[in-house]
Amino acid sequence: MTINTKSTYTPERGHFILLDFMPSAGVEIDKRRPALVISASEFNVTTGLVLVCPITSTIRENPFNVTIPNGHKVQGEILSHQVKTLDWESRRAELLERAPKRILNEVLGRLMAILNN
């Protein structure tokens, strides 16, 4: 008998997900934590990878961080400057909730500012 251990969940752009960031090195974010998915679903399905911006509960004065407004299951700041590409199945991705469109657009705008400078 074969047991299917593959998840039926596939991350989509704009999802807040929970996943493992270990191992990490230096000043990289670590541990199991929420993140915002910024890659397109087609990329995620085709590659088995996901591009995410990690979320921290530590509020800092950083112009690239985007604060998640109150009233959401996920709280904290999205670290737009710490984009990660991760294997979402191996990192045990779980859907938490969908991010507001305004927040996703703000993060994508900060990424464009980083890339265009």
XYZ file of N, CA and C in Angstrom:
351
model
N 0.847 -1.176 0.000
C 0.000 0.000 0.000
C 0.896 1.243 0.000
N 0.552 2.235 -0.846
C 1.285 3.492 -0.931
C 0.498 4.579 -0.218
N 1.188 5.299 0.627
C 0.546 6.406 1.339
C 0.944 7.700 0.661
N -0.039 8.499 0.290
C 0.218 9.788 -0.348
C 0.440 10.835 0.736
N 1.688 11.316 0.828
C 1.995 12.337 1.833
C 1.985 13.737 1.241
N 1.706 13.868 -0.056
C 1.690 15.183 -0.695
C 0.495 15.996 -0.209
N 0.754 17.242 0.021
C -0.291 18.161 0.457
C -1.229 18.468 -0.706
N -2.478 18.732 -0.390
C -3.417 19.146 -1.428
C -3.445 20.665 -1.559
N -2.778 21.355 -0.659
C -2.732 22.815 -0.693
C -1.591 23.298 -1.579
N -1.890 24.264 -2.446
C -0.868 24.928 -3.256
C -0.935 26.422 -2.960
N 0.184 27.021 -2.545
C 0.186 28.457 -2.244
C -0.160 29.309 -3.467
N -0.863 30.387 -3.235
C -1.227 31.340 -4.289
C -0.750 32.730 -3.885
N -0.449 33.558 -4.913
C -0.042 34.940 -4.630
C -1.105 35.614 -3.765
N -0.632 36.289 -2.716
C -1.553 36.982 -1.823
C -1.965 36.174 -0.608
N -1.528 34.922 -0.514
C -1.833 34.126 0.675
C -0.832 34.430 1.782
N -1.343 34.515 3.001
C -0.484 34.455 4.173
C -0.360 32.970 4.489
N 0.877 32.467 4.542
C 1.094 31.059 4.845
C 2.037 30.929 6.033
N 2.037 29.752 6.621
C 2.958 29.417 7.699
C 3.929 28.387 7.142
N 5.241 28.600 7.315
C 6.222 27.625 6.845
C 7.533 27.755 7.594
N 8.395 26.747 7.418
C 9.684 26.687 8.112
C 10.742 27.475 7.360
N 11.473 28.323 8.076
C 12.574 29.093 7.488
C 13.944 28.561 7.915
N 13.971 27.442 8.620
C 15.244 26.844 9.039
C 15.693 25.861 7.968
N 16.970 25.736 7.693
C 18.059 26.465 8.327
C 18.199 27.868 7.748
N 18.846 28.722 8.505
C 19.131 30.080 8.049
C 20.583 30.392 8.386
N 21.069 31.512 7.888
C 22.451 31.913 8.158
C 22.511 33.419 8.378
N 23.456 33.853 9.186
C 23.673 35.286 9.397
C 22.439 36.004 9.897
N 22.085 37.098 9.215
C 20.946 37.920 9.633
C 19.630 37.477 8.984
N 19.634 36.313 8.303
C 18.405 35.817 7.679
C 17.379 35.455 8.749
N 16.130 35.622 8.400
C 15.018 35.272 9.279
C 15.003 33.755 9.463
N 14.529 33.283 10.617
C 14.531 31.842 10.850
C 13.240 31.391 11.522
N 13.164 30.167 11.910
C 12.093 29.422 12.594
C 10.820 29.314 11.753
N 9.810 28.642 12.300
C 8.513 28.502 11.621
C 7.746 29.792 11.859
N 7.320 30.415 10.764
C 6.685 31.730 10.881
C 5.788 31.979 9.669
N 4.929 32.998 9.754
C 4.099 33.358 8.603
C 4.909 34.103 7.546
N 4.379 34.077 6.326
C 4.995 34.783 5.199
C 3.903 35.129 4.197
N 4.187 36.111 3.355
C 3.276 36.498 2.277
C 3.797 35.911 0.975
N 2.944 35.187 0.259
C 3.313 34.615 -1.040
C 3.259 35.718 -2.089
N 4.364 35.897 -2.838
C 4.401 36.916 -3.892
C 4.543 36.306 -5.282
N 4.805 35.011 -5.370
C 4.941 34.364 -6.682
C 3.579 33.916 -7.198
N 3.486 33.799 -8.519
C 2.246 33.378 -9.171
C 2.000 31.886 -8.943
N 0.740 31.497 -8.882
C 0.362 30.104 -8.651
C 0.988 29.163 -9.673
N 1.025 29.577 -10.939
C 1.595 28.727 -11.990
C 3.061 28.413 -11.692
N 3.818 29.403 -11.249
C 5.214 29.189 -10.861
C 5.289 28.197 -9.703
N 4.446 28.386 -8.703
C 4.461 27.537 -7.512
C 4.178 26.079 -7.858
N 3.182 25.852 -8.711
C 2.815 24.497 -9.116
C 3.908 23.875 -9.982
N 4.394 24.621 -10.959
C 5.373 24.106 -11.920
C 6.703 23.757 -11.266
N 7.171 24.598 -10.355
C 8.507 24.416 -9.782
C 8.520 23.720 -8.426
N 7.394 23.751 -7.717
C 7.386 23.244 -6.348
C 8.011 24.235 -5.374
N 8.306 25.428 -5.891
C 8.900 26.489 -5.079
C 7.902 27.621 -4.899
N 8.177 28.484 -3.938
C 7.334 29.647 -3.692
C 8.237 30.811 -3.292
N 7.951 32.000 -3.830
C 8.651 33.214 -3.404
C 7.804 33.863 -2.326
N 8.432 34.137 -1.188
C 7.704 34.716 -0.061
C 8.484 35.856 0.567
N 7.745 36.704 1.255
C 8.328 37.710 2.138
C 7.957 37.288 3.555
N 8.948 37.017 4.408
C 8.646 36.603 5.771
C 7.976 37.714 6.574
N 7.301 37.304 7.636
C 6.601 38.238 8.519
C 7.181 38.095 9.922
N 7.440 39.222 10.563
C 7.962 39.237 11.929
C 6.990 39.965 12.849
N 7.000 39.561 14.110
C 6.180 40.265 15.105
C 6.954 41.432 15.718
N 8.248 41.509 15.420
C 9.087 42.607 15.912
C 8.947 43.806 14.982
N 8.406 44.897 15.505
C 8.184 46.094 14.698
C 9.462 46.935 14.705
N 9.949 47.253 13.498
C 11.184 48.030 13.355
C 10.929 49.230 12.444
N 11.788 50.206 12.565
C 11.729 51.376 11.688
C 12.501 51.052 10.409
N 11.849 50.402 9.461
C 12.481 50.041 8.197
C 11.532 50.445 7.076
N 11.974 51.260 6.137
C 11.078 51.735 5.082
C 10.594 50.634 4.138
N 11.208 49.462 4.188
C 10.787 48.371 3.311
C 9.802 47.425 3.980
N 9.569 47.583 5.281
C 8.593 46.759 5.988
C 7.185 47.293 5.750
N 6.233 46.375 5.663
C 4.820 46.738 5.504
C 4.064 46.168 6.697
N 3.412 47.040 7.455
C 2.668 46.615 8.641
C 1.307 46.066 8.240
N 0.962 44.919 8.803
C -0.352 44.309 8.573
C -1.329 44.980 9.535
N -2.437 45.528 9.020
C -3.377 46.228 9.903
C -4.076 45.274 10.876
N -4.531 45.822 11.989
C -5.286 45.035 12.970
C -6.513 44.416 12.315
N -6.991 43.340 12.912
C -8.190 42.688 12.412
C -7.905 41.472 11.556
N -6.640 41.124 11.396
C -6.276 39.948 10.608
C -5.716 38.876 11.525
N -5.872 37.632 11.110
C -5.322 36.506 11.857
C -3.807 36.648 11.974
N -3.168 37.076 10.887
C -1.721 37.284 10.862
C -1.431 38.723 11.281
N -0.511 38.900 12.215
C -0.128 40.222 12.706
C 1.373 40.401 12.559
N 1.820 41.641 12.430
C 3.243 41.930 12.371
C 3.609 42.756 11.162
N 4.883 42.651 10.773
C 5.397 43.387 9.619
C 5.931 42.424 8.567
N 5.607 42.730 7.322
C 6.099 41.947 6.189
C 7.457 42.512 5.797
N 8.453 41.643 5.733
C 9.821 42.049 5.416
C 10.047 41.960 3.911
N 9.690 43.022 3.213
C 9.773 43.037 1.748
C 11.200 42.882 1.239
N 12.171 43.215 2.055
C 13.579 43.164 1.650
C 14.236 41.805 1.915
N 13.476 40.834 2.436
C 14.043 39.509 2.708
C 13.313 38.428 1.920
N 13.154 38.631 0.630
C 12.474 37.669 -0.240
C 13.214 36.333 -0.206
N 12.454 35.254 -0.075
C 13.011 33.899 -0.044
C 12.320 33.039 -1.090
N 13.079 32.140 -1.691
C 12.521 31.112 -2.562
C 12.674 29.797 -1.818
N 11.551 29.144 -1.532
C 11.566 27.939 -0.708
C 10.725 26.830 -1.327
N 11.067 25.590 -1.024
C 10.269 24.422 -1.401
C 9.087 24.371 -0.434
N 7.907 24.716 -0.919
C 6.765 24.882 -0.018
C 6.273 23.571 0.578
N 6.452 22.450 -0.116
C 6.026 21.175 0.475
C 6.986 20.730 1.568
N 8.289 20.797 1.283
C 9.292 20.397 2.279
C 9.248 21.302 3.501
N 8.874 22.552 3.292
C 8.807 23.525 4.396
C 7.444 23.524 5.081
N 6.577 22.575 4.695
C 5.263 22.343 5.325
C 4.371 23.588 5.318
N 4.173 24.158 4.135
C 3.348 25.365 4.008
C 1.893 25.085 4.375
N 1.321 25.988 5.151
C -0.092 25.920 5.542
C -0.731 27.278 5.291
N -1.916 27.273 4.721
C -2.659 28.514 4.500
C -3.168 29.056 5.830
N -2.939 30.348 6.051
C -3.482 31.028 7.225
C -4.687 31.873 6.843
N -4.520 32.723 5.833
C -5.609 33.562 5.329
C -5.123 34.296 4.085
N -6.050 34.949 3.410
C -5.697 35.752 2.239
C -5.386 37.180 2.698
N -4.298 37.717 2.170
C -3.909 39.096 2.497
C -4.815 40.077 1.760
N -5.077 41.233 2.351
C -5.816 42.267 1.629
C -5.028 42.683 0.379
N -5.731 42.940 -0.703
C -5.101 43.332 -1.972
C -4.198 44.552 -1.784
N -4.629 45.488 -0.968
C -3.859 46.701 -0.712
C -2.493 46.369 -0.118
N -2.451 45.403 0.791
C -1.190 44.999 1.429
C -0.280 44.323 0.406
N -0.831 43.411 -0.388
C -0.042 42.748 -1.432
C 0.548 43.780 -2.382
N -0.265 44.723 -2.829
C 0.216 45.752 -3.755
C 1.292 46.634 -3.127
N 1.154 46.921 -1.838
C 2.160 47.729 -1.148
C 3.501 46.986 -1.083
N 3.454 45.693 -0.789
C 4.679 44.883 -0.748
C 5.312 44.816 -2.132
N 4.512 44.565 -3.160
C 5.047 44.498 -4.526
C 5.654 45.840 -4.936
N 5.052 46.940 -4.498
C 5.599 48.268 -4.777
C 6.951 48.477 -4.111
N 7.095 48.002 -2.888
C 8.385 48.130 -2.186
C 9.450 47.278 -2.869
N 9.048 46.113 -3.357
C 9.993 45.261 -4.098
C 10.461 45.950 -5.371
N 9.541 46.591 -6.060
C 9.916 47.310 -7.284
C 10.877 48.450 -6.959
N 10.675 49.116 -5.829
C 11.587 50.188 -5.420
C 12.992 49.630 -5.174
N 13.067 48.449 -4.581
C 14.365 47.807 -4.344
C 15.030 47.449 -5.667
N 14.270 46.894 -6.585
C 14.823 46.421 -7.860
C 15.152 47.550 -8.823
N 14.434 48.656 -8.716
C 14.637 49.765 -9.658
C 15.698 50.762 -9.222
N 16.171 50.692 -7.996
C 17.191 51.647 -7.515
C 18.567 51.261 -7.973
